[in-house]
Each structure stands twice: as C-alpha cells, then as structure tokens.
Short mmCIF file of C-alpha atoms in Angstrom, two decimals:
data_model
loop_
_atom_site.label_atom_id
_atom_site.label_comp_id
_atom_site.label_asym_id
_atom_site.label_seq_id
_atom_site.Cartn_x
_atom_site.Cartn_y
_atom_site.Cartn_z
CA MET A 1 0.00 0.00 0.00
CA THR A 2 1.43 3.33 -0.96
CA CYS A 3 -1.15 5.84 0.23
CA LYS A 4 -4.48 6.25 1.93
CA GLU A 5 -6.13 6.96 -1.42
CA SER A 6 -5.94 3.22 -2.05
CA GLN A 7 -5.75 0.90 0.92
CA GLY A 8 -4.43 -1.95 -1.21
CA GLY A 9 -1.95 -2.11 -4.03
CA GLY A 10 -1.15 1.52 -4.61
CA CYS A 11 -2.27 5.04 -5.29
CA ALA A 12 -5.22 5.79 -7.52
CA GLY A 13 -4.43 4.62 -11.02
CA THR A 14 -2.12 1.79 -9.91
CA ARG A 15 -4.68 -0.66 -8.46
CA GLN A 16 -3.58 -4.28 -8.64
CA ARG A 17 -5.69 -6.94 -10.38
CA VAL A 18 -6.48 -10.14 -8.48
CA PHE A 19 -7.95 -13.31 -10.03
CA ILE A 20 -9.92 -15.68 -7.78
CA SER A 21 -9.75 -19.25 -9.03
CA HIS A 22 -12.19 -21.80 -7.58
CA GLY A 23 -14.39 -24.77 -8.35
CA SER A 24 -17.25 -23.87 -6.07
CA ALA A 25 -20.26 -23.91 -8.37
CA ASP A 26 -22.08 -26.58 -6.33
CA SER A 27 -20.92 -25.57 -2.84
CA PRO A 28 -22.72 -22.65 -1.15
CA TYR A 29 -20.03 -22.58 1.56
CA SER A 30 -17.05 -22.39 -0.83
CA TRP A 31 -18.84 -19.80 -2.93
CA GLU A 32 -19.49 -17.70 0.19
CA VAL A 33 -15.77 -17.87 1.02
CA CYS A 34 -14.92 -16.62 -2.49
CA ARG A 35 -17.45 -13.79 -2.21
CA GLU A 36 -16.05 -12.71 1.16
CA ILE A 37 -12.49 -12.76 -0.20
CA ARG A 38 -13.58 -10.65 -3.18
CA LYS A 39 -15.39 -8.18 -0.92
CA ALA A 40 -12.43 -7.87 1.43
CA LEU A 41 -9.89 -7.37 -1.35
CA ILE A 42 -12.04 -4.74 -3.06
CA GLY A 43 -12.33 -2.99 0.29
CA ALA A 44 -8.54 -3.07 0.52
CA GLY A 45 -8.22 -1.28 -2.83
CA TYR A 46 -7.73 -4.12 -5.34
CA ASP A 47 -9.53 -4.84 -8.61
CA VAL A 48 -10.88 -8.38 -8.25
CA PHE A 49 -12.18 -10.85 -10.86
CA LEU A 50 -14.56 -13.55 -9.61
CA ASP A 51 -16.23 -15.21 -12.58
CA ARG A 52 -19.97 -15.18 -11.80
CA GLN A 53 -19.81 -11.66 -10.35
CA SER A 54 -17.39 -10.20 -12.90
CA LEU A 55 -18.15 -11.82 -16.27
CA ASP A 56 -19.73 -9.78 -19.04
CA HIS A 57 -22.53 -12.07 -20.12
CA GLN A 58 -22.63 -10.40 -23.52
CA GLN A 59 -19.25 -12.01 -24.31
CA GLU A 60 -17.98 -15.59 -24.47
CA TRP A 61 -16.96 -16.58 -20.95
CA ARG A 62 -13.88 -18.68 -21.76
CA SER A 63 -12.12 -15.85 -23.57
CA GLN A 64 -12.84 -13.48 -20.68
CA ILE A 65 -11.37 -15.89 -18.14
CA HIS A 66 -8.24 -16.44 -20.22
CA GLU A 67 -7.81 -12.68 -20.61
CA GLU A 68 -8.05 -12.19 -16.85
CA LEU A 69 -5.62 -15.05 -16.24
CA ASP A 70 -3.14 -13.33 -18.58
CA ARG A 71 -3.44 -9.84 -17.12
CA CYS A 72 -3.83 -10.39 -13.36
CA ASP A 73 -1.10 -9.26 -10.96
CA ALA A 74 -1.98 -11.88 -8.35
CA ALA A 75 -4.32 -14.79 -7.79
CA VAL A 76 -6.08 -16.67 -5.00
CA CYS A 77 -6.79 -20.36 -5.61
CA VAL A 78 -9.66 -21.49 -3.37
CA LEU A 79 -9.83 -25.28 -3.27
CA ALA A 80 -12.37 -27.40 -1.43
CA CYS A 81 -13.06 -31.13 -1.81
CA GLU A 82 -15.68 -30.66 -4.53
CA ALA A 83 -13.27 -28.55 -6.63
CA LEU A 84 -10.48 -31.13 -6.81
CA PRO A 85 -11.94 -33.33 -9.59
CA ARG A 86 -12.91 -30.40 -11.80
CA GLU A 87 -11.04 -29.56 -14.99
CA TRP A 88 -11.10 -25.75 -14.85
CA PRO A 89 -9.32 -25.42 -11.49
CA ARG A 90 -6.51 -27.59 -12.92
CA ARG A 91 -6.23 -25.45 -16.06
CA GLU A 92 -6.22 -22.22 -14.10
CA ALA A 93 -3.71 -23.58 -11.60
CA GLU A 94 -1.28 -24.54 -14.37
CA ILE A 95 -1.54 -21.12 -16.03
CA LEU A 96 -1.15 -19.25 -12.75
CA ARG A 97 1.76 -21.37 -11.57
CA HIS A 98 3.51 -20.77 -14.92
CA ARG A 99 2.95 -17.01 -14.58
CA HIS A 100 4.24 -17.16 -11.02
CA ASP A 101 7.44 -18.91 -12.09
CA MET A 102 8.07 -16.85 -15.21
CA GLN A 103 6.64 -13.42 -14.30
CA GLY A 104 6.57 -13.33 -10.51
CA VAL A 105 2.76 -13.21 -10.22
CA PHE A 106 1.81 -13.61 -6.57
CA LEU A 107 -0.12 -16.83 -5.97
CA LEU A 108 -1.94 -17.66 -2.73
CA VAL A 109 -3.60 -21.05 -2.12
CA VAL A 110 -6.56 -21.41 0.25
CA LEU A 111 -7.43 -25.01 1.21
CA LEU A 112 -10.91 -25.57 2.68
CA ASP A 113 -12.61 -28.55 4.33
CA GLY A 114 -9.35 -29.99 5.61
CA VAL A 115 -7.86 -30.50 2.13
CA GLN A 116 -4.20 -31.50 2.44
CA PRO A 117 -1.24 -31.17 0.05
CA GLY A 118 -1.42 -34.90 -0.66
CA ASP A 119 -4.98 -34.43 -1.90
CA LEU A 120 -3.71 -31.92 -4.46
CA ASP A 121 -1.24 -34.46 -5.82
CA LYS A 122 -3.98 -37.05 -6.28
CA ALA A 123 -6.14 -34.48 -8.11
CA CYS A 124 -3.30 -33.48 -10.49
CA LEU A 125 -3.04 -30.12 -8.72
CA GLY A 126 0.45 -30.77 -7.39
CA VAL A 127 1.74 -27.61 -9.11
CA LEU A 128 0.26 -25.71 -6.16
CA ASN A 129 2.02 -27.76 -3.51
CA THR A 130 5.18 -25.70 -3.38
CA ARG A 131 3.25 -22.59 -2.39
CA GLN A 132 2.61 -21.70 1.22
CA ALA A 133 -1.09 -22.39 1.68
CA LEU A 134 -3.72 -21.19 4.12
CA LYS A 135 -5.38 -24.35 5.48
CA TYR A 136 -8.83 -24.48 7.11
CA GLU A 137 -11.02 -27.20 8.58
CA ALA A 138 -14.64 -27.62 7.52
CA GLY A 139 -16.91 -24.78 8.53
CA ALA A 140 -14.25 -22.13 9.10
CA GLY A 141 -15.78 -18.66 9.04
CA PRO A 142 -15.71 -17.05 5.55
CA GLY A 143 -15.09 -13.62 7.04
CA ALA A 144 -12.08 -14.80 9.03
CA ILE A 145 -10.66 -16.55 5.95
CA ALA A 146 -11.07 -13.37 3.91
CA ALA A 147 -9.30 -11.35 6.60
CA ASP A 148 -6.36 -13.77 6.49
CA VAL A 149 -6.15 -13.42 2.71
CA VAL A 150 -6.11 -9.63 2.89
CA GLU A 151 -3.35 -9.82 5.50
CA GLU A 152 -1.23 -11.79 3.00
CA PHE A 153 -1.93 -9.16 0.33
CA ALA A 154 -1.25 -6.13 2.49
CA PRO A 155 2.06 -6.43 4.33
CA LEU A 156 2.27 -2.81 5.37
CA PRO A 157 3.94 -2.08 8.72
CA ALA A 158 6.26 0.48 7.10
CA PRO A 159 6.49 4.29 7.33
CA PRO A 160 3.33 5.90 5.90
CA CYS A 161 3.24 8.19 2.91
CA GLU A 162 2.93 11.90 3.62
CA GLY A 163 0.98 12.93 0.55
CA PRO A 164 0.61 12.01 -3.11
CA SER A 165 4.12 13.00 -4.17
CA MET A 166 5.68 10.89 -1.43
CA CYS A 167 3.59 8.04 -2.79
CA ASP A 168 5.03 8.80 -6.24
CA TRP A 169 8.48 8.47 -4.67
CA VAL A 170 7.56 5.07 -3.24
CA GLU A 171 6.13 4.03 -6.59
CA ARG A 172 9.27 5.09 -8.47
CA VAL A 173 11.57 3.21 -6.10
CA SER A 174 9.34 0.11 -6.20
CA GLN A 175 9.47 0.16 -10.00
CA ARG A 176 13.28 0.18 -9.87
CA ILE A 177 13.23 -3.07 -7.90
CA GLY A 178 10.02 -4.51 -9.32
CA ASP A 179 11.74 -7.16 -11.46
CA VAL A 180 13.93 -8.47 -8.66
CA ASP A 181 13.18 -12.00 -7.46
CA GLY A 182 11.28 -12.18 -4.18
CA ARG A 183 14.04 -14.16 -2.50
CA VAL A 184 16.51 -11.37 -3.25
CA LEU A 185 14.06 -8.76 -1.94
CA GLU A 186 13.67 -10.77 1.25
CA ALA A 187 17.44 -11.01 1.70
CA ALA A 188 17.73 -7.24 1.16
CA ALA A 189 15.06 -6.70 3.81
CA ARG A 190 17.13 -8.77 6.23
CA LYS A 191 20.10 -6.51 5.43
CA LEU A 192 17.93 -3.60 6.61
CA GLY A 193 17.60 -5.30 9.98
CA LEU A 194 14.10 -6.75 9.63
CA GLU A 195 13.39 -9.97 11.47
CA GLN A 196 12.79 -13.07 9.34
CA GLU A 197 9.00 -13.03 9.70
CA GLU A 198 8.87 -9.35 8.76
CA ALA A 199 11.40 -9.69 5.94
CA HIS A 200 9.36 -12.51 4.42
CA ARG A 201 6.74 -9.93 3.50
CA ALA A 202 9.05 -8.74 0.74
CA ARG A 203 8.46 -12.07 -1.03
CA ILE A 204 4.71 -11.88 -1.22
CA PHE A 205 2.35 -9.65 -3.14
CA ASN A 206 3.51 -6.02 -3.37
CA GLY A 207 6.86 -7.09 -1.93
CA ALA A 208 8.75 -4.55 -4.04
CA ARG A 209 6.54 -1.73 -2.78
CA PHE A 210 6.90 -2.93 0.80
CA LEU A 211 10.71 -2.96 0.49
CA ALA A 212 10.66 0.45 -1.25
CA ARG A 213 8.78 2.01 1.66
CA THR A 214 11.13 0.34 4.12
CA LEU A 215 14.19 1.66 2.24
CA LEU A 216 12.79 5.19 2.23
CA GLY A 217 11.96 4.97 5.92
CA ALA A 218 15.48 3.91 6.85
CA GLU A 219 16.93 7.45 6.48
CA LEU A 220 19.88 6.15 4.49
CA GLY A 221 21.55 4.62 7.51
CA ASP A 222 24.51 2.30 7.21
CA LYS A 223 22.24 -0.66 6.43
CA VAL A 224 20.73 0.86 3.26
CA PRO A 225 23.95 0.64 1.18
CA GLN A 226 24.27 -2.99 2.26
CA ALA A 227 20.72 -3.72 1.09
CA VAL A 228 21.24 -1.89 -2.22
CA SER A 229 24.53 -3.72 -2.76
CA HIS A 230 22.67 -7.00 -2.36
CA LEU A 231 20.00 -5.86 -4.86
CA ASP A 232 22.41 -4.43 -7.43
CA PRO A 233 23.23 -7.61 -9.41
CA SER A 234 19.48 -8.09 -10.04
CA LEU A 235 18.68 -4.46 -10.92
CA ARG A 236 19.60 -4.76 -14.61
CA GLY A 237 21.41 -1.45 -14.75
CA ALA A 238 18.91 0.46 -12.60
CA GLY A 239 21.29 0.65 -9.63
CA PRO A 240 22.48 4.24 -10.27
CA SER A 241 18.89 5.44 -10.70
CA LEU A 242 17.88 3.71 -7.47
CA ALA A 243 20.80 5.34 -5.65
CA GLN A 244 19.78 8.74 -7.01
CA ASP A 245 16.23 8.20 -5.76
CA LEU A 246 17.40 7.16 -2.30
CA ALA A 247 20.13 9.79 -1.84
CA PRO A 248 17.86 12.57 -0.42
CA SER A 249 16.44 10.24 2.21
CA TRP A 250 19.32 11.03 4.61
CA VAL A 251 17.74 14.47 5.10
CA LYS A 252 15.28 14.66 7.98
CA GLU A 253 11.72 15.42 6.95
CA GLU A 254 11.43 18.42 9.29
CA ALA A 255 14.56 19.96 7.75
CA THR A 256 12.81 20.26 4.37
CA ARG A 257 9.75 22.21 5.45
CA ALA A 258 11.38 25.53 4.59
CA PHE A 259 11.79 24.27 1.01
CA VAL A 260 8.09 23.63 0.45
CA PRO A 261 6.81 26.79 -1.27
CA ASP A 262 3.72 28.73 -0.30
CA GLU A 263 1.54 28.05 -3.32
CA GLU A 264 -1.01 30.69 -2.32
CA THR A 265 1.33 33.68 -2.64
CA GLY A 266 3.47 32.36 -5.47
CA GLU A 267 6.37 34.42 -4.12
CA GLY A 268 9.89 33.09 -3.94
CA ARG A 269 11.52 32.43 -0.60
CA THR A 270 14.95 33.24 0.72
CA ILE A 271 16.10 30.17 2.62
CA LEU A 272 19.10 30.22 4.94
CA LEU A 273 20.59 26.73 5.13
CA THR A 274 23.48 25.88 7.41
CA ALA A 275 25.66 23.82 5.08
CA ARG A 276 29.13 23.76 3.60
CA ILE A 277 28.50 21.51 0.63
CA GLN A 278 26.35 22.52 -2.29
CA LYS A 279 25.03 18.98 -2.71
CA THR A 280 23.50 19.31 0.75
CA ALA A 281 21.07 21.89 -0.61
CA GLU A 282 20.38 19.66 -3.61
CA HIS A 283 19.45 16.79 -1.31
CA HIS A 284 17.17 19.02 0.80
CA ILE A 285 15.40 20.19 -2.33
CA GLY A 286 15.24 16.60 -3.58
CA ARG A 287 13.59 15.44 -0.36
CA ALA A 288 11.09 18.30 -0.51
CA MET A 289 10.30 17.45 -4.12
CA ARG A 290 9.18 14.02 -3.02
CA GLN A 291 6.96 15.29 -0.22
CA ASP A 292 5.04 18.02 -1.99
CA ARG A 293 2.82 18.23 -5.05
CA ALA A 294 4.71 21.23 -6.43
CA ARG A 295 6.99 20.82 -9.41
CA TYR A 296 10.57 21.90 -8.92
CA VAL A 297 13.46 23.01 -11.07
CA GLN A 298 16.81 23.48 -9.45
CA THR A 299 19.74 25.51 -10.66
CA SER A 300 22.98 26.20 -8.83
CA LEU A 301 25.45 29.03 -9.36
CA ASP A 302 28.95 27.96 -10.18
CA PRO A 303 31.16 28.82 -7.19
CA LEU A 304 33.15 32.03 -7.46
CA ARG A 305 36.81 31.97 -6.58
CA ALA A 306 37.64 33.53 -3.24
CA ASP A 307 39.80 36.25 -4.81
CA GLU A 308 37.06 37.47 -7.15
CA ALA A 309 34.77 40.31 -6.17
CA MET A 310 31.11 39.47 -6.60
CA THR A 311 28.39 42.02 -7.13
CA ALA A 312 24.63 41.65 -7.28
CA VAL A 313 24.88 42.11 -11.05
CA ASP A 314 27.26 39.14 -11.21
CA VAL A 315 24.77 36.95 -9.38
CA VAL A 316 21.83 38.03 -11.53
CA GLU A 317 23.79 37.29 -14.68
CA GLY A 318 24.83 33.89 -13.34
CA VAL A 319 21.23 32.96 -12.55
CA ARG A 320 20.07 34.20 -15.96
CA GLN A 321 22.57 31.96 -17.74
CA ALA A 322 21.65 29.00 -15.55
CA LEU A 323 17.94 29.45 -16.32
CA GLU A 324 18.61 29.55 -20.04
CA ARG A 325 20.55 26.30 -19.74
CA LEU A 326 17.39 24.86 -18.20
CA MET A 327 15.43 26.07 -21.26
CA ILE A 328 13.67 28.78 -19.24
CA PRO A 329 13.85 31.83 -21.54
CA VAL A 330 14.60 35.16 -19.85
CA GLY A 331 15.11 38.59 -21.34
CA ASP A 332 16.48 41.92 -20.19
CA GLY A 333 13.37 42.97 -18.28
CA PRO A 334 11.56 41.11 -15.50
CA TRP A 335 11.84 37.38 -16.13
CA PRO A 336 8.58 35.57 -16.93
CA ASP A 337 7.24 33.17 -14.34
CA PRO A 338 8.09 29.62 -15.55
CA GLN A 339 5.02 28.21 -13.73
CA THR A 340 7.23 26.03 -11.61
CA ASN A 341 9.45 26.37 -8.55
CA VAL A 342 13.06 27.29 -9.30
CA PHE A 343 15.73 27.13 -6.61
CA ALA A 344 19.03 28.99 -7.04
CA VAL A 345 21.68 27.75 -4.62
CA LEU A 346 24.25 30.36 -3.57
CA PRO A 347 27.23 29.67 -1.27
CA VAL A 348 27.85 32.62 1.07
CA GLU A 349 30.99 33.33 3.10
CA ARG A 350 30.73 35.07 6.46
CA ARG A 351 32.11 38.29 4.95
CA GLY A 352 29.38 38.27 2.33
CA ARG A 353 26.38 38.00 4.63
CA ARG A 354 25.80 41.73 4.82
CA ARG A 355 25.73 41.92 1.04
CA LEU A 356 23.33 39.01 0.64
CA ALA A 357 20.27 41.22 1.13
CA ALA A 358 21.33 43.41 -1.81
CA VAL A 359 21.83 40.35 -3.97
CA VAL A 360 18.40 38.96 -3.06
CA GLU A 361 16.75 42.34 -3.68
CA GLU A 362 18.28 42.53 -7.16
CA LEU A 363 17.08 39.02 -7.95
CA ARG A 364 13.59 39.84 -6.70
CA LEU A 365 13.36 42.72 -9.17
CA LYS A 366 14.02 40.30 -12.01
CA ALA A 367 12.31 37.17 -10.68
CA PRO A 368 9.99 37.58 -7.68
CA TRP A 369 9.14 33.88 -8.01
CA LEU A 370 12.74 32.67 -7.57
CA HIS A 371 13.70 30.73 -4.41
CA VAL A 372 17.20 31.65 -3.23
CA VAL A 373 18.98 29.09 -1.04
CA ALA A 374 21.92 30.71 0.77
CA LEU A 375 24.49 28.31 2.20
CA LEU A 376 25.87 29.61 5.49
CA GLU A 377 28.53 28.21 7.79
CA ASP A 378 26.35 28.62 10.87
CA THR A 379 22.77 29.48 11.69
CA PRO A 380 22.03 33.19 12.22
CA ASP A 381 19.95 34.37 15.13
CA ASP A 382 17.08 36.85 14.80
CA THR A 383 19.30 39.85 15.57
CA GLU A 384 21.79 38.89 12.86
CA GLN A 385 19.02 38.39 10.31
CA GLN A 386 17.68 41.85 11.06
CA GLU A 387 21.14 43.39 10.82
CA TRP A 388 21.71 41.73 7.45
CA GLY A 389 18.37 42.92 6.11
CA LEU A 390 17.06 39.34 5.88
CA LYS A 391 14.35 39.43 8.51
CA LYS A 392 11.86 37.74 6.13
CA ALA A 393 14.23 34.94 5.22
CA VAL A 394 13.29 31.41 6.31
CA VAL A 395 15.86 29.47 8.34
CA ALA A 396 15.97 25.77 7.53
CA ARG A 397 15.69 24.03 10.87
CA PRO A 398 16.95 21.91 12.44
CA ALA A 399 20.30 23.23 11.25
CA LEU A 400 23.02 20.76 10.38
CA ASP A 401 26.34 20.83 12.09
CA ALA A 402 29.53 19.94 10.25
CA VAL A 403 29.55 16.34 11.54
CA GLN A 404 25.95 15.66 10.54
CA GLU A 405 26.54 17.05 7.08
CA GLU A 406 29.72 15.09 6.54
CA ASN A 407 28.10 11.87 7.78
CA GLY A 408 25.17 12.38 5.41
CA HIS A 409 27.42 12.63 2.40
CA ARG A 410 29.51 9.69 3.53
CA ARG A 411 26.34 7.61 3.54
CA VAL A 412 25.48 8.79 0.04
CA HIS A 413 29.03 7.93 -1.01
CA ARG A 414 28.60 4.40 0.37
CA LEU A 415 25.23 4.12 -1.35
CA ASN A 416 26.72 5.08 -4.71
CA ARG A 417 29.73 2.82 -4.17
CA ALA A 418 27.28 -0.05 -3.64
CA VAL A 419 26.23 0.34 -7.28
CA GLN A 420 29.70 1.29 -8.56
CA VAL A 421 28.92 5.00 -9.09
CA GLU A 422 31.50 7.66 -8.31
CA TYR A 423 30.25 10.31 -5.90
CA THR A 424 32.06 13.53 -5.05
CA ALA A 425 30.91 16.17 -2.60
CA PRO A 426 33.42 19.04 -2.75
CA SER A 427 33.54 21.71 -0.10
CA TRP A 428 32.66 25.07 -1.59
CA SER A 429 34.61 28.16 -0.58
CA ALA A 430 32.62 30.22 -3.06
CA ALA A 431 31.01 33.19 -1.43
CA CYS A 432 29.32 36.52 -1.48
CA ARG A 433 32.20 38.77 -0.56
#
C-alpha cells in the first residue's frame, strides 16, 4: 500500500488486479468464502475478478477468463473437496503457476474442508504444492478466511506516505526493484535489519513496494547501502537510478519544510541553510520534491573563486545563464514566471552575509518567483538576520552541524559505491564577498 487513497496495491491509477480461481459452483459454503475474499480485497483497494460476479454475459466466458488469467497481478486459488476433480481449477492452476514462475505473479492457495497437500497431488493439482497455503477445517468462518487473505496481500507495517508526491516516490523506487526475485528482496530486507518473519513480507504480493517504503523509511543509515549492494546484481542497470532516488532520504523530513513553497502567494523564498556543501542543498530540495505536489526546477550558481569580487549584477547574470541552460527563456526585463518552482543555490561566506540582502533584492526585481537558497557556515539568530536585512528569510531548521553534514554525504558515497557509481561532494569556498 502506498497511500491512503488506495488501501491496497497503490495510489489511484495503480490498483492491482487479483484473479480468484475456484471450483465452487455446487458448494454454497465455498462460494461464500470466495465472495467474502472478493469483498475484502475490493475494500482493501484491489480490482478483483470472480467469474460469476465479474463476467460480461454479452461475451464468451472462456475468452474473458483467459484474458483475466493473462493480465492479473496476483491470484487466490480457493480449493475445497468438490473442486479437486474439476477440470477448470486444474487449467487455471497450471496457467497461474507458470505465470508465477516466469513473471513473478503472486499466488496464494486457500485449502478448505481440511484438504491437504497430498490431496492436491492425487487431483493433479500438485503444481500448487510448493506454495505456502492457508489451510482451514470444515466450517471455518468465511469472514475470518477473507481477513487472512487480505493480510497476506497487504504487508504494510512500514512508514506511511505523507501525501501524493511521497507516494510517487515510493512508486518510483518500487518500480526500480520490481523485477527483482522475491528471495533477493527478502534477503535485502534482512540486510535492513528486519526480522525473518517481517522480511518474508518482501516475497509476497507487493513485496517490491513494501521494500521500497522500508528503504525510504530507513533514512539512508549504514544498512541501506548494504541492502542496495545485495540488490544491485538483479537491478539490470537500474542501480544508479535507485541510488539517485534514495540519496535525499538522509535528510530529515522536518529539515525540508522551509523548502516547500507557499503556493497561495506564489512568491519566492529566501532560505538560509546551514551547510558547507552545495550537494546538501540539492538533497534538501530533492527530499522536498518528493513530499510536496509542487513541481521543482533546481539551478545552482557555479562557485566564485575567493579572490574574485562578486556584485549583485554578477549573481543576476549567473542565474540568468543558468535558467537559459534549463530552457527557461529570460530577457532583459523582468523574467517571466516559468510556472514552476526554481531554486538557485548560492554559497555565502561570512564576509558576504551583509551583502546578501542586496543580492536577493536585485534578484527579486528580475524574478519575484525565484527561491534563493543561501548556504551559510552557521545558523544566524534573529538579531543577525535583522542586521543583514534578511528578517523575512526562512531558516531551515533543524540546522546541520559539520559532523551531521559530513556523515550524510559519507552515507550517500557508500550508497553510490554499492552500485559502482563515483560520488564527489566538494567543499565550496565560493562566497558573497
């Protein structure tokens, strides 16, 4: 589950399709179990096919069933004694087991009336014997059975999403690892420190999404590079993209609130971030991008050498050139609003703080919508902000100290090394002078 908009397989538009296979035409009890499973899965956000309640009677039924068998993301095989001799359950079981083996389709077996694995062998349904089955004695409550099935389909004790864009982040990461075998996902979950019972959830339906949410909730600790390193051989070249997605997760959520724009005013913010490395700002913006609906574009000024004098005109020209590289056309007058959020990252030395207000004012004349992120060596207090003429600036809190910042980038370095990607995080001495 990726968000509250859909309590099952994903956000709206990504609902998973579940096929219920059975042979319960002559058994009111078995049919009631199937109906309860369908009802519970629909309530959990899944699209569910159950023949008699889902068939279009204007079309030939066999073709519809085969189409659903081919397109489902998961299946539940409900088998009671009366279903064992029937031909259709055998056909469906063979197709579903083949799709499980070749395409990773999740397959759950529900055995009713005390049916045992040996009974499946005798009925030529042995292809289902290697799957972990839910076994019930005669008369077990249909509602309780349905609840057990939903529990297998919704392994979700992971950090919740905080809005649609965070869910998009989960979805993107889960797609990166979506083709990885469930056994590898489970092993990666163990690398994250999950106990065996919890890690096993990565092998069942929506396992990739479960692991994605767990990775994003781990704040890029030391265990995340180990897990990604274990996944990398199975990622088919997607390792660098996965590392890029995960890199901003070392930033604390509360530290990114200053980077979420006020959409009502549409005015750009001046954000004072305690940081020494320009990539720190990029990661803060990246984390905010994944928590908020707003679209973002980021541009960073090239650092100026310490022996060069910098004026407000220099900064404005640098931003203008950077915007044009991003295909945002600007002219000599006020720059047109690009209908998106643009962040300009500017390293500022201590000696340049008093000149920062003049730089920001000049930028505001050209682009009132521009967000200026000033990198400072330490966090200013209210008196200093007023003295600098930056009383309206937003301070990104909690501020990082040098150790926290360095540790964050070391973790990103280990993450990139896990997928054989070079990562450099130079210290910038560039500054407003």
